[in-house]
Short mmCIF file of C-alpha atoms in Angstrom, two decimals:
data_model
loop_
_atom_site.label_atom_id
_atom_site.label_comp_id
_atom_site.label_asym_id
_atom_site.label_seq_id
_atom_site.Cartn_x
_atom_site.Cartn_y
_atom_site.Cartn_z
CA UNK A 1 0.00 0.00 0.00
CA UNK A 2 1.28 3.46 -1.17
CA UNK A 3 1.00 6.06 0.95
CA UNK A 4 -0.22 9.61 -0.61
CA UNK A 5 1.41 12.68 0.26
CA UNK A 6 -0.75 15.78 0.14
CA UNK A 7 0.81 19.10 -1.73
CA UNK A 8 0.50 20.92 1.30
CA UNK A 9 4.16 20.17 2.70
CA UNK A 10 2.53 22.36 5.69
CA UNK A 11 -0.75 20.43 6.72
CA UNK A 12 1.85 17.02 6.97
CA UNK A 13 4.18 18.86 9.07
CA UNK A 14 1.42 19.94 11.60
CA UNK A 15 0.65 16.60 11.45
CA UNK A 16 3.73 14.97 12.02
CA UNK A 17 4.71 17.00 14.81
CA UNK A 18 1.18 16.34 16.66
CA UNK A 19 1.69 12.77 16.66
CA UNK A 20 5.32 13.63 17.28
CA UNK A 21 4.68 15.59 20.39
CA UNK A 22 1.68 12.86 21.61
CA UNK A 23 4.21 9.94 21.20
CA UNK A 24 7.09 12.44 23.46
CA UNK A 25 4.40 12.74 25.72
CA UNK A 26 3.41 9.64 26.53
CA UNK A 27 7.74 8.50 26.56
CA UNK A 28 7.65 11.11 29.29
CA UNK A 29 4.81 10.42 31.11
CA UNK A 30 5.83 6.54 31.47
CA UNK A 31 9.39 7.96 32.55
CA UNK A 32 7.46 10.15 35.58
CA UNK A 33 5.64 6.65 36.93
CA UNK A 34 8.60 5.19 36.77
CA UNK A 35 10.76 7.60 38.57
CA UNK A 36 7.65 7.81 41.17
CA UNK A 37 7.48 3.93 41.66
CA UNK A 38 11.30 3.79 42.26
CA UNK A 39 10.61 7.33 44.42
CA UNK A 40 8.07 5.23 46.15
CA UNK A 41 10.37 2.11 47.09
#
């Protein structure tokens, strides 16, 4: 399966760095619970 690029090199970037920054968050978030639960020992 292809997958189709729009024209608007802009629109893709917004929406590259949205799942970008979702994906960061989550890394970060898991990092926090992590730190907590070690925190918490």
């Amino acid at each position: 399966m292809k997958l189709q690029i729009p024209k608007k090199g802009n629109h893709t970037n917004l929406e590259f760095f949205k799942s970008n920054f979702s994906l960061h968050f989550l890394l970060l978030q898991l990092h926090m619970s992590l730190n907590w639960n070690i925190a918490a020992i």
